[in-house]
Amino acid sequence: MTPSDPAGFGTRAVHAGQRPDPSTGAIMTPVYQTSTYVQHAPDVHQGYDYARVGNPTRTALEQNLASLEGAAHGVAFASGVAGIDAILRRLRPGDHVVSTSDLYGGTYRLMRQVHEPMGVGFTFVDLASPDALAEAMTDATKLVWIETPTNPLLRIYDVEALAAVARERDVAVAVDNTFASPYLQRPLALGADLVLHSTTKYLGGHSDVIGGAVLTSDDGWAEHLRFQIKAVGAAPAPLDCFLLLRSTKTLHLRMERHCANARAVADFLRGHDAVARVLYPGFEDHPGHEVAARQMRDFGGMVSLVLADDTVETAVRFMQSTRLFSLAESLGGVESLVSHPASMTHGSIPADVRRAAGLPDGLVRLSVGVEDEGDLIADLNRALAALAEPALVG
């Protein structure tokens, strides 16, 4: 089954890149737990010579993810940031990147603290319009980095329009599609050159594996990414690839439940007096709703909110009062999570930079899981009610 196969998404999620093991008939791709491979003669082998370079379990995962994103090539990494790093390593001193200003803290840290000191320039802007991108680009711009929906403000950017601006100047476009997953959004079909996933999140879906992947139909980029795996060694373990293959089989089913629950949670929070603002692209008055409705299948499983008493202390009390929403890093798992971006996922971004990008210190981010909708709403209702009670001291 190839990326261009006409089969539906669910069918490709279950079957792409995978076939019964020819030696046993096992329907699940085996975990090839090996570091090396026997060769018939020097450099004469069956497609694999050393496990850092390739592994059959990893190959199955890469083909599966490529099919889901409609890509010719898939390259799996040990983590999402390893995939981002591999993309950025194609740049040279003096090159320039335009990136969304609202983005994952780990991406910002990698850009500012690892690649900028090596001579790569970065400009972070709100890419709400193609004109904003055009103004930020220079003759040295080699890459446009887009998150959509963004983390954690859930801004929506028009990939097709931004890619058109970049294409006029022969600049590559990379889209972090982690929040949407390929079930909801396919950036390559919108004109992007590269798609990045932290497979730890929705693709993994069970909070038990760390991984990343870059998908592309550009042969040059694919060659560069595979060289990075070989040279730098950011390869995923075979068991991790197996766990991801297990997970992608149910991606379409899980995403439908994530989206339905997030919609119900967002509606509930918006009607509660203790909540000042709810960020959710499914609302018709969300600034990016029209674009999201056009380029996404649904609006995702993430919801962010600002409480009426917009202080860090109140936000912490709220998060510590939930029972089903566990206070933890990460997102996209079947269990619901609650986090405080300013001190957790985005703590590596200086406070003044966060605030300039529109991220309030008291903002709370919800990763809405697949539990029963009524139970999730009851849990949030209890936590919001607890805010009206006197705070315990000591």
mmCIF file of C-alpha atoms in Angstrom:
data_model
loop_
_atom_site.group_PDB
_atom_site.id
_atom_site.type_symbol
_atom_site.label_atom_id
_atom_site.label_comp_id
_atom_site.label_asym_id
_atom_site.label_seq_id
_atom_site.Cartn_x
_atom_site.Cartn_y
_atom_site.Cartn_z
ATOM 1 C CA MET A 1 0.000 0.000 0.000
ATOM 2 C CA THR A 2 1.609 3.256 -1.189
ATOM 3 C CA PRO A 3 1.057 6.935 -0.204
ATOM 4 C CA SER A 4 -1.011 7.399 -3.363
ATOM 5 C CA ASP A 5 -3.198 4.348 -2.677
ATOM 6 C CA PRO A 6 -6.881 5.327 -2.951
ATOM 7 C CA ALA A 7 -7.857 3.404 0.187
ATOM 8 C CA GLY A 8 -9.510 5.379 2.968
ATOM 9 C CA PHE A 9 -7.621 6.787 5.932
ATOM 10 C CA GLY A 10 -8.756 4.101 8.373
ATOM 11 C CA THR A 11 -7.758 1.316 5.999
ATOM 12 C CA ARG A 12 -4.322 2.844 5.469
ATOM 13 C CA ALA A 13 -3.913 3.401 9.212
ATOM 14 C CA VAL A 14 -4.399 -0.325 9.793
ATOM 15 C CA HIS A 15 -2.509 -1.729 6.809
ATOM 16 C CA ALA A 16 -0.052 0.713 5.202
ATOM 17 C CA GLY A 17 3.564 -0.405 5.459
ATOM 18 C CA GLN A 18 2.589 -3.675 7.124
ATOM 19 C CA ARG A 19 2.034 -7.183 5.901
ATOM 20 C CA PRO A 20 1.969 -10.561 7.662
ATOM 21 C CA ASP A 21 5.410 -11.830 8.611
ATOM 22 C CA PRO A 22 6.477 -14.154 5.757
ATOM 23 C CA SER A 23 8.160 -16.676 8.066
ATOM 24 C CA THR A 24 5.348 -17.127 10.603
ATOM 25 C CA GLY A 25 2.255 -15.386 9.285
ATOM 26 C CA ALA A 26 2.176 -13.088 12.333
ATOM 27 C CA ILE A 27 -0.239 -10.275 11.510
ATOM 28 C CA MET A 28 1.633 -7.750 13.665
ATOM 29 C CA THR A 29 4.986 -6.461 12.420
ATOM 30 C CA PRO A 30 7.689 -8.135 14.539
ATOM 31 C CA VAL A 31 10.016 -6.186 16.808
ATOM 32 C CA TYR A 32 13.355 -6.694 15.102
ATOM 33 C CA GLN A 33 15.484 -6.306 18.225
ATOM 34 C CA THR A 34 18.881 -6.502 16.604
ATOM 35 C CA SER A 35 21.887 -4.222 16.354
ATOM 36 C CA THR A 36 23.354 -5.704 13.186
ATOM 37 C CA TYR A 37 22.578 -7.961 10.222
ATOM 38 C CA VAL A 38 24.489 -10.859 8.655
ATOM 39 C CA GLN A 39 25.806 -10.053 5.180
ATOM 40 C CA HIS A 40 26.317 -12.495 2.291
ATOM 41 C CA ALA A 41 29.544 -10.680 1.386
ATOM 42 C CA PRO A 42 30.974 -7.245 2.267
ATOM 43 C CA ASP A 43 28.216 -4.714 1.531
ATOM 44 C CA VAL A 44 25.996 -7.446 0.060
ATOM 45 C CA HIS A 45 22.963 -7.781 2.290
ATOM 46 C CA GLN A 46 19.147 -7.933 2.387
ATOM 47 C CA GLY A 47 18.608 -4.183 2.647
ATOM 48 C CA TYR A 48 19.916 -3.694 6.175
ATOM 49 C CA ASP A 49 23.497 -3.566 7.453
ATOM 50 C CA TYR A 50 23.405 -1.725 10.806
ATOM 51 C CA ALA A 51 20.460 -0.849 13.012
ATOM 52 C CA ARG A 52 21.285 2.838 13.431
ATOM 53 C CA VAL A 53 20.794 3.184 9.684
ATOM 54 C CA GLY A 54 17.724 1.008 9.297
ATOM 55 C CA ASN A 55 15.477 -1.550 10.930
ATOM 56 C CA PRO A 56 12.505 -3.449 9.432
ATOM 57 C CA THR A 57 10.154 -2.383 12.243
ATOM 58 C CA ARG A 58 11.160 1.228 11.689
ATOM 59 C CA THR A 59 10.697 0.862 7.935
ATOM 60 C CA ALA A 60 7.131 -0.359 8.442
ATOM 61 C CA LEU A 61 6.400 2.641 10.681
ATOM 62 C CA GLU A 62 7.924 5.095 8.212
ATOM 63 C CA GLN A 63 5.876 3.692 5.352
ATOM 64 C CA ASN A 64 2.733 3.777 7.470
ATOM 65 C CA LEU A 65 3.193 7.420 8.482
ATOM 66 C CA ALA A 66 4.139 8.443 4.941
ATOM 67 C CA SER A 67 0.894 6.931 3.685
ATOM 68 C CA LEU A 68 -1.157 8.779 6.309
ATOM 69 C CA GLU A 69 0.417 12.126 5.383
ATOM 70 C CA GLY A 70 0.351 11.468 1.634
ATOM 71 C CA ALA A 71 4.152 11.611 1.474
ATOM 72 C CA ALA A 72 6.668 9.734 -0.624
ATOM 73 C CA HIS A 73 9.110 9.444 2.271
ATOM 74 C CA GLY A 74 8.874 8.965 6.022
ATOM 75 C CA VAL A 75 11.836 9.277 8.387
ATOM 76 C CA ALA A 76 11.351 8.285 12.025
ATOM 77 C CA PHE A 77 13.369 9.824 14.861
ATOM 78 C CA ALA A 78 13.959 9.147 18.537
ATOM 79 C CA SER A 79 11.895 12.232 19.453
ATOM 80 C CA GLY A 80 10.053 15.146 17.905
ATOM 81 C CA VAL A 81 12.828 17.628 18.684
ATOM 82 C CA ALA A 82 15.341 15.251 17.053
ATOM 83 C CA GLY A 83 13.270 15.559 13.884
ATOM 84 C CA ILE A 84 13.227 19.357 14.160
ATOM 85 C CA ASP A 85 16.976 19.377 14.728
ATOM 86 C CA ALA A 86 17.524 17.239 11.640
ATOM 87 C CA ILE A 87 15.561 19.721 9.526
ATOM 88 C CA LEU A 88 17.465 22.703 10.911
ATOM 89 C CA ARG A 89 20.815 20.995 10.303
ATOM 90 C CA ARG A 90 20.377 21.589 6.578
ATOM 91 C CA LEU A 91 20.810 25.309 7.238
ATOM 92 C CA ARG A 92 24.190 27.037 7.235
ATOM 93 C CA PRO A 93 25.601 30.128 9.012
ATOM 94 C CA GLY A 94 23.916 33.200 7.604
ATOM 95 C CA ASP A 95 20.693 31.405 6.699
ATOM 96 C CA HIS A 96 17.421 32.717 8.121
ATOM 97 C CA VAL A 97 14.203 31.114 9.378
ATOM 98 C CA VAL A 98 10.787 32.712 9.826
ATOM 99 C CA SER A 99 8.757 30.952 12.502
ATOM 100 C CA THR A 100 5.400 31.379 14.164
ATOM 101 C CA SER A 101 5.752 33.304 17.417
ATOM 102 C CA ASP A 102 3.425 30.985 19.336
ATOM 103 C CA LEU A 103 5.108 27.593 19.326
ATOM 104 C CA TYR A 104 6.280 24.742 21.514
ATOM 105 C CA GLY A 105 8.895 25.822 24.046
ATOM 106 C CA GLY A 106 11.233 23.004 23.069
ATOM 107 C CA THR A 107 11.246 24.217 19.464
ATOM 108 C CA TYR A 108 12.023 27.762 20.566
ATOM 109 C CA ARG A 109 14.828 26.519 22.838
ATOM 110 C CA LEU A 110 16.356 24.435 20.029
ATOM 111 C CA MET A 111 16.253 27.360 17.623
ATOM 112 C CA ARG A 112 17.507 30.041 20.004
ATOM 113 C CA GLN A 113 19.981 28.135 22.161
ATOM 114 C CA VAL A 114 21.369 25.521 19.768
ATOM 115 C CA HIS A 115 21.133 26.740 16.171
ATOM 116 C CA GLU A 116 21.216 30.513 16.575
ATOM 117 C CA PRO A 117 24.668 30.420 18.263
ATOM 118 C CA MET A 118 25.889 28.525 15.176
ATOM 119 C CA GLY A 119 24.948 31.428 12.924
ATOM 120 C CA VAL A 120 21.375 30.716 11.843
ATOM 121 C CA GLY A 121 18.995 33.671 12.250
ATOM 122 C CA PHE A 122 15.404 33.358 13.484
ATOM 123 C CA THR A 123 12.461 35.756 13.311
ATOM 124 C CA PHE A 124 9.310 34.890 15.269
ATOM 125 C CA VAL A 125 6.102 36.504 14.038
ATOM 126 C CA ASP A 126 2.348 36.031 14.058
ATOM 127 C CA LEU A 127 1.709 34.564 10.603
ATOM 128 C CA ALA A 128 -1.993 35.373 10.586
ATOM 129 C CA SER A 129 -1.648 36.854 7.090
ATOM 130 C CA PRO A 130 0.563 36.107 4.083
ATOM 131 C CA ASP A 131 1.707 39.733 4.179
ATOM 132 C CA ALA A 132 3.207 39.167 7.652
ATOM 133 C CA LEU A 133 5.325 36.358 6.248
ATOM 134 C CA ALA A 134 6.383 38.357 3.199
ATOM 135 C CA GLU A 135 7.503 41.251 5.412
ATOM 136 C CA ALA A 136 9.494 38.967 7.729
ATOM 137 C CA MET A 137 11.374 37.183 4.951
ATOM 138 C CA THR A 138 14.790 38.320 3.765
ATOM 139 C CA ASP A 139 17.106 37.281 0.954
ATOM 140 C CA ALA A 140 18.699 34.885 3.468
ATOM 141 C CA THR A 141 15.444 33.117 4.403
ATOM 142 C CA LYS A 142 15.681 29.407 3.687
ATOM 143 C CA LEU A 143 12.883 27.966 5.837
ATOM 144 C CA VAL A 144 9.424 28.904 7.101
ATOM 145 C CA TRP A 145 8.395 27.066 10.279
ATOM 146 C CA ILE A 146 4.663 26.832 10.962
ATOM 147 C CA GLU A 147 2.709 25.392 13.866
ATOM 148 C CA THR A 148 -1.028 25.131 13.313
ATOM 149 C CA PRO A 149 -2.932 24.801 15.576
ATOM 150 C CA THR A 150 -0.280 26.510 17.692
ATOM 151 C CA ASN A 151 0.859 25.475 21.132
ATOM 152 C CA PRO A 152 -0.756 26.628 23.410
ATOM 153 C CA LEU A 153 -2.813 29.542 22.025
ATOM 154 C CA LEU A 154 -4.467 27.399 19.329
ATOM 155 C CA ARG A 155 -3.973 29.964 16.616
ATOM 156 C CA ILE A 156 -4.721 28.767 13.101
ATOM 157 C CA TYR A 157 -2.527 29.608 10.137
ATOM 158 C CA ASP A 158 -3.415 29.243 6.470
ATOM 159 C CA VAL A 159 -0.818 26.745 5.257
ATOM 160 C CA GLU A 160 -1.802 27.040 1.604
ATOM 161 C CA ALA A 161 -1.541 30.837 1.568
ATOM 162 C CA LEU A 162 1.755 30.906 3.481
ATOM 163 C CA ALA A 163 3.245 28.151 1.326
ATOM 164 C CA ALA A 164 2.386 30.147 -1.790
ATOM 165 C CA VAL A 165 4.356 33.143 -0.480
ATOM 166 C CA ALA A 166 7.337 30.932 0.375
ATOM 167 C CA ARG A 167 7.214 29.185 -3.007
ATOM 168 C CA GLU A 168 7.577 32.519 -4.825
ATOM 169 C CA ARG A 169 10.994 32.874 -3.188
ATOM 170 C CA ASP A 170 11.949 29.200 -3.387
ATOM 171 C CA VAL A 171 11.856 28.846 0.403
ATOM 172 C CA ALA A 172 11.011 25.526 2.069
ATOM 173 C CA VAL A 173 7.985 25.258 4.375
ATOM 174 C CA ALA A 174 7.845 22.928 7.356
ATOM 175 C CA VAL A 175 4.650 22.395 9.343
ATOM 176 C CA ASP A 176 4.518 20.961 12.853
ATOM 177 C CA ASN A 177 1.320 18.922 12.537
ATOM 178 C CA THR A 178 1.478 17.414 16.026
ATOM 179 C CA PHE A 179 -1.677 19.070 17.394
ATOM 180 C CA ALA A 180 -3.795 18.092 14.390
ATOM 181 C CA SER A 181 -2.404 14.675 13.402
ATOM 182 C CA PRO A 182 -2.643 13.518 9.770
ATOM 183 C CA TYR A 183 -6.237 12.478 10.375
ATOM 184 C CA LEU A 184 -7.317 16.099 10.770
ATOM 185 C CA GLN A 185 -4.833 17.930 8.549
ATOM 186 C CA ARG A 186 -2.423 17.100 5.711
ATOM 187 C CA PRO A 187 -0.029 20.019 5.164
ATOM 188 C CA LEU A 188 1.767 18.470 2.180
ATOM 189 C CA ALA A 189 -1.485 18.616 0.220
ATOM 190 C CA LEU A 190 -1.643 22.320 1.119
ATOM 191 C CA GLY A 191 1.788 23.090 -0.288
ATOM 192 C CA ALA A 192 4.182 22.368 2.590
ATOM 193 C CA ASP A 193 7.502 20.630 1.875
ATOM 194 C CA LEU A 194 7.931 18.945 5.243
ATOM 195 C CA VAL A 195 5.639 17.751 8.014
ATOM 196 C CA LEU A 196 6.938 17.212 11.536
ATOM 197 C CA HIS A 197 5.283 15.115 14.231
ATOM 198 C CA SER A 198 6.090 14.457 17.816
ATOM 199 C CA THR A 199 4.819 10.890 17.557
ATOM 200 C CA THR A 200 4.790 10.908 21.347
ATOM 201 C CA LYS A 201 1.468 12.727 21.148
ATOM 202 C CA TYR A 202 -1.620 11.752 19.100
ATOM 203 C CA LEU A 203 0.167 9.280 16.848
ATOM 204 C CA GLY A 204 1.371 7.336 19.888
ATOM 205 C CA GLY A 205 -1.757 8.160 21.821
ATOM 206 C CA HIS A 206 -1.088 6.062 24.921
ATOM 207 C CA SER A 207 1.534 8.067 26.856
ATOM 208 C CA ASP A 208 4.029 5.218 26.667
ATOM 209 C CA VAL A 209 6.486 6.099 23.907
ATOM 210 C CA ILE A 210 8.755 8.972 22.847
ATOM 211 C CA GLY A 211 9.289 9.500 19.140
ATOM 212 C CA GLY A 212 9.250 11.821 16.158
ATOM 213 C CA ALA A 213 8.833 11.700 12.403
ATOM 214 C CA VAL A 214 9.360 13.913 9.363
ATOM 215 C CA LEU A 215 7.326 13.256 6.214
ATOM 216 C CA THR A 216 8.151 14.685 2.793
ATOM 217 C CA SER A 217 7.821 14.039 -0.915
ATOM 218 C CA ASP A 218 11.043 15.912 -1.690
ATOM 219 C CA ASP A 219 13.842 13.454 -2.508
ATOM 220 C CA GLY A 220 16.561 15.913 -1.488
ATOM 221 C CA TRP A 221 15.068 16.531 1.918
ATOM 222 C CA ALA A 222 14.547 12.801 2.448
ATOM 223 C CA GLU A 223 18.200 12.104 1.642
ATOM 224 C CA HIS A 224 19.289 14.828 4.073
ATOM 225 C CA LEU A 225 17.074 13.487 6.875
ATOM 226 C CA ARG A 226 18.253 9.901 6.455
ATOM 227 C CA PHE A 227 21.865 11.074 6.463
ATOM 228 C CA GLN A 228 21.216 12.821 9.784
ATOM 229 C CA ILE A 229 19.951 9.565 11.273
ATOM 230 C CA LYS A 230 23.087 7.788 10.061
ATOM 231 C CA ALA A 231 25.540 10.514 11.065
ATOM 232 C CA VAL A 232 24.023 11.767 14.324
ATOM 233 C CA GLY A 233 22.262 8.624 15.528
ATOM 234 C CA ALA A 234 18.864 9.975 16.578
ATOM 235 C CA ALA A 235 17.209 6.678 15.639
ATOM 236 C CA PRO A 236 14.092 5.316 17.361
ATOM 237 C CA ALA A 237 14.226 1.945 19.110
ATOM 238 C CA PRO A 238 12.499 -1.011 17.414
ATOM 239 C CA LEU A 239 10.059 -1.488 20.289
ATOM 240 C CA ASP A 240 9.096 2.195 20.136
ATOM 241 C CA CYS A 241 8.364 1.795 16.417
ATOM 242 C CA PHE A 242 6.258 -1.269 17.178
ATOM 243 C CA LEU A 243 4.250 0.638 19.784
ATOM 244 C CA LEU A 244 3.616 3.447 17.319
ATOM 245 C CA LEU A 245 2.444 0.978 14.674
ATOM 246 C CA ARG A 246 0.040 -0.448 17.223
ATOM 247 C CA SER A 247 -1.251 3.055 17.883
ATOM 248 C CA THR A 248 -1.733 4.379 14.364
ATOM 249 C CA LYS A 249 -4.206 1.553 13.713
ATOM 250 C CA THR A 250 -6.719 3.358 15.951
ATOM 251 C CA LEU A 251 -5.721 6.965 15.223
ATOM 252 C CA HIS A 252 -8.878 7.786 13.272
ATOM 253 C CA LEU A 253 -11.107 6.338 15.993
ATOM 254 C CA ARG A 254 -9.306 8.112 18.817
ATOM 255 C CA MET A 255 -9.212 11.465 17.042
ATOM 256 C CA GLU A 256 -12.956 11.437 16.502
ATOM 257 C CA ARG A 257 -13.489 10.946 20.251
ATOM 258 C CA HIS A 258 -10.843 13.535 21.174
ATOM 259 C CA CYS A 259 -12.557 16.080 18.943
ATOM 260 C CA ALA A 260 -16.069 15.344 20.205
ATOM 261 C CA ASN A 261 -14.991 15.575 23.843
ATOM 262 C CA ALA A 262 -12.995 18.760 23.281
ATOM 263 C CA ARG A 263 -15.995 20.404 21.657
ATOM 264 C CA ALA A 264 -18.188 19.533 24.657
ATOM 265 C CA VAL A 265 -15.544 20.692 27.143
ATOM 266 C CA ALA A 266 -15.014 23.989 25.318
ATOM 267 C CA ASP A 267 -18.757 24.681 25.246
ATOM 268 C CA PHE A 268 -19.040 23.949 28.973
ATOM 269 C CA LEU A 269 -16.095 26.134 29.936
ATOM 270 C CA ARG A 270 -17.310 29.029 27.827
ATOM 271 C CA GLY A 271 -20.562 29.100 29.750
ATOM 272 C CA HIS A 272 -18.960 29.047 33.212
ATOM 273 C CA ASP A 273 -18.676 32.261 35.251
ATOM 274 C CA ALA A 274 -15.252 31.298 36.626
ATOM 275 C CA VAL A 275 -13.755 31.217 33.123
ATOM 276 C CA ALA A 276 -12.851 34.467 31.381
ATOM 277 C CA ARG A 277 -11.723 33.121 28.004
ATOM 278 C CA VAL A 278 -11.678 29.827 26.141
ATOM 279 C CA LEU A 279 -9.362 29.260 23.183
ATOM 280 C CA TYR A 280 -10.769 26.676 20.793
ATOM 281 C CA PRO A 281 -10.769 26.900 16.974
ATOM 282 C CA GLY A 282 -14.145 25.180 16.767
ATOM 283 C CA PHE A 283 -15.886 28.353 17.958
ATOM 284 C CA GLU A 284 -17.270 30.311 15.023
ATOM 285 C CA ASP A 285 -15.908 33.559 16.460
ATOM 286 C CA HIS A 286 -12.379 32.168 16.774
ATOM 287 C CA PRO A 287 -10.164 34.298 14.460
ATOM 288 C CA GLY A 288 -8.932 31.194 12.649
ATOM 289 C CA HIS A 289 -12.191 29.266 12.529
ATOM 290 C CA GLU A 290 -12.820 29.749 8.833
ATOM 291 C CA VAL A 291 -9.323 28.607 7.891
ATOM 292 C CA ALA A 292 -9.506 25.670 10.292
ATOM 293 C CA ALA A 293 -12.829 24.580 8.825
ATOM 294 C CA ARG A 294 -11.265 24.655 5.377
ATOM 295 C CA GLN A 295 -7.943 22.917 6.016
ATOM 296 C CA MET A 296 -8.868 20.567 8.890
ATOM 297 C CA ARG A 297 -11.322 17.699 9.123
ATOM 298 C CA ASP A 298 -12.266 18.725 12.687
ATOM 299 C CA PHE A 299 -10.943 21.119 15.324
ATOM 300 C CA GLY A 300 -8.771 18.865 17.475
ATOM 301 C CA GLY A 301 -8.625 17.713 21.060
ATOM 302 C CA MET A 302 -6.871 20.701 22.632
ATOM 303 C CA VAL A 303 -8.560 23.487 24.606
ATOM 304 C CA SER A 304 -6.863 26.379 26.426
ATOM 305 C CA LEU A 305 -8.497 28.683 28.962
ATOM 306 C CA VAL A 306 -7.899 31.724 31.109
ATOM 307 C CA LEU A 307 -9.732 31.852 34.421
ATOM 308 C CA ALA A 308 -11.720 34.870 35.568
ATOM 309 C CA ASP A 309 -9.187 35.340 38.360
ATOM 310 C CA ASP A 310 -6.251 35.425 35.978
ATOM 311 C CA THR A 311 -3.389 34.626 38.333
ATOM 312 C CA VAL A 312 -0.877 31.809 38.417
ATOM 313 C CA GLU A 313 -1.985 30.927 41.940
ATOM 314 C CA THR A 314 -5.601 30.435 40.876
ATOM 315 C CA ALA A 315 -4.535 28.450 37.844
ATOM 316 C CA VAL A 316 -2.484 26.137 40.057
ATOM 317 C CA ARG A 317 -5.404 25.665 42.451
ATOM 318 C CA PHE A 318 -7.639 24.753 39.544
ATOM 319 C CA MET A 319 -5.168 22.244 38.099
ATOM 320 C CA GLN A 320 -4.569 20.625 41.476
ATOM 321 C CA SER A 321 -8.325 20.237 41.998
ATOM 322 C CA THR A 322 -9.019 18.076 38.945
ATOM 323 C CA ARG A 323 -9.207 14.296 39.286
ATOM 324 C CA LEU A 324 -9.576 12.937 35.762
ATOM 325 C CA PHE A 325 -7.463 15.667 34.174
ATOM 326 C CA SER A 326 -4.002 14.707 35.407
ATOM 327 C CA LEU A 327 -1.470 17.492 35.938
ATOM 328 C CA ALA A 328 1.353 16.488 33.613
ATOM 329 C CA GLU A 329 3.504 17.434 30.640
ATOM 330 C CA SER A 330 2.652 16.240 27.118
ATOM 331 C CA LEU A 331 -0.663 15.778 25.315
ATOM 332 C CA GLY A 332 -2.534 13.582 22.876
ATOM 333 C CA GLY A 333 -2.929 10.500 25.044
ATOM 334 C CA VAL A 334 -6.177 8.687 25.700
ATOM 335 C CA GLU A 335 -6.182 10.107 29.235
ATOM 336 C CA SER A 336 -7.000 13.781 29.797
ATOM 337 C CA LEU A 337 -4.184 16.054 30.944
ATOM 338 C CA VAL A 338 -3.996 19.589 32.287
ATOM 339 C CA SER A 339 -0.869 21.737 32.231
ATOM 340 C CA HIS A 340 0.449 25.230 32.890
ATOM 341 C CA PRO A 341 2.445 26.216 29.776
ATOM 342 C CA ALA A 342 4.237 29.206 31.322
ATOM 343 C CA SER A 343 5.981 27.010 33.881
ATOM 344 C CA MET A 344 5.962 23.656 32.091
ATOM 345 C CA THR A 345 6.004 23.167 28.314
ATOM 346 C CA HIS A 346 6.968 26.801 27.598
ATOM 347 C CA GLY A 347 9.141 27.471 30.636
ATOM 348 C CA SER A 348 12.236 27.688 28.399
ATOM 349 C CA ILE A 349 10.818 30.787 26.682
ATOM 350 C CA PRO A 350 11.656 34.024 28.569
ATOM 351 C CA ALA A 351 8.615 35.547 30.288
ATOM 352 C CA ASP A 352 8.742 38.776 28.275
ATOM 353 C CA VAL A 353 8.878 36.811 25.013
ATOM 354 C CA ARG A 354 5.941 34.632 26.066
ATOM 355 C CA ARG A 355 3.843 37.641 26.984
ATOM 356 C CA ALA A 356 4.752 39.476 23.781
ATOM 357 C CA ALA A 357 3.511 36.445 21.842
ATOM 358 C CA GLY A 358 0.193 36.650 23.707
ATOM 359 C CA LEU A 359 0.715 33.833 26.229
ATOM 360 C CA PRO A 360 -0.639 34.903 29.644
ATOM 361 C CA ASP A 361 1.080 33.561 32.754
ATOM 362 C CA GLY A 362 -2.212 32.161 34.036
ATOM 363 C CA LEU A 363 -3.239 30.268 30.887
ATOM 364 C CA VAL A 364 -4.203 26.613 31.389
ATOM 365 C CA ARG A 365 -3.949 24.014 28.598
ATOM 366 C CA LEU A 366 -6.182 20.952 28.407
ATOM 367 C CA SER A 367 -5.465 17.840 26.398
ATOM 368 C CA VAL A 368 -8.941 16.325 26.282
ATOM 369 C CA GLY A 369 -8.851 12.538 26.321
ATOM 370 C CA VAL A 370 -11.304 9.841 25.285
ATOM 371 C CA GLU A 371 -13.053 9.304 28.613
ATOM 372 C CA ASP A 372 -16.816 9.762 28.916
ATOM 373 C CA GLU A 373 -17.791 13.327 28.112
ATOM 374 C CA GLY A 374 -20.036 13.747 31.154
ATOM 375 C CA ASP A 375 -17.313 12.624 33.540
ATOM 376 C CA LEU A 376 -14.816 15.091 32.106
ATOM 377 C CA ILE A 377 -17.235 17.979 32.405
ATOM 378 C CA ALA A 378 -18.141 16.971 35.974
ATOM 379 C CA ASP A 379 -14.432 16.901 36.842
ATOM 380 C CA LEU A 380 -13.862 20.408 35.485
ATOM 381 C CA ASN A 381 -17.015 21.659 37.193
ATOM 382 C CA ARG A 382 -15.760 20.373 40.559
ATOM 383 C CA ALA A 383 -12.380 22.020 40.047
ATOM 384 C CA LEU A 384 -13.950 25.355 39.108
ATOM 385 C CA ALA A 385 -16.277 25.177 42.112
ATOM 386 C CA ALA A 386 -13.273 24.600 44.355
ATOM 387 C CA LEU A 387 -11.956 28.033 43.364
ATOM 388 C CA ALA A 388 -14.813 29.651 45.266
ATOM 389 C CA GLU A 389 -13.713 27.930 48.486
ATOM 390 C CA PRO A 390 -11.177 29.581 50.807
ATOM 391 C CA ALA A 391 -7.615 28.605 49.928
ATOM 392 C CA LEU A 392 -5.840 26.435 52.464
ATOM 393 C CA VAL A 393 -2.797 28.054 54.045
ATOM 394 C CA GLY A 394 0.218 26.136 55.325
#
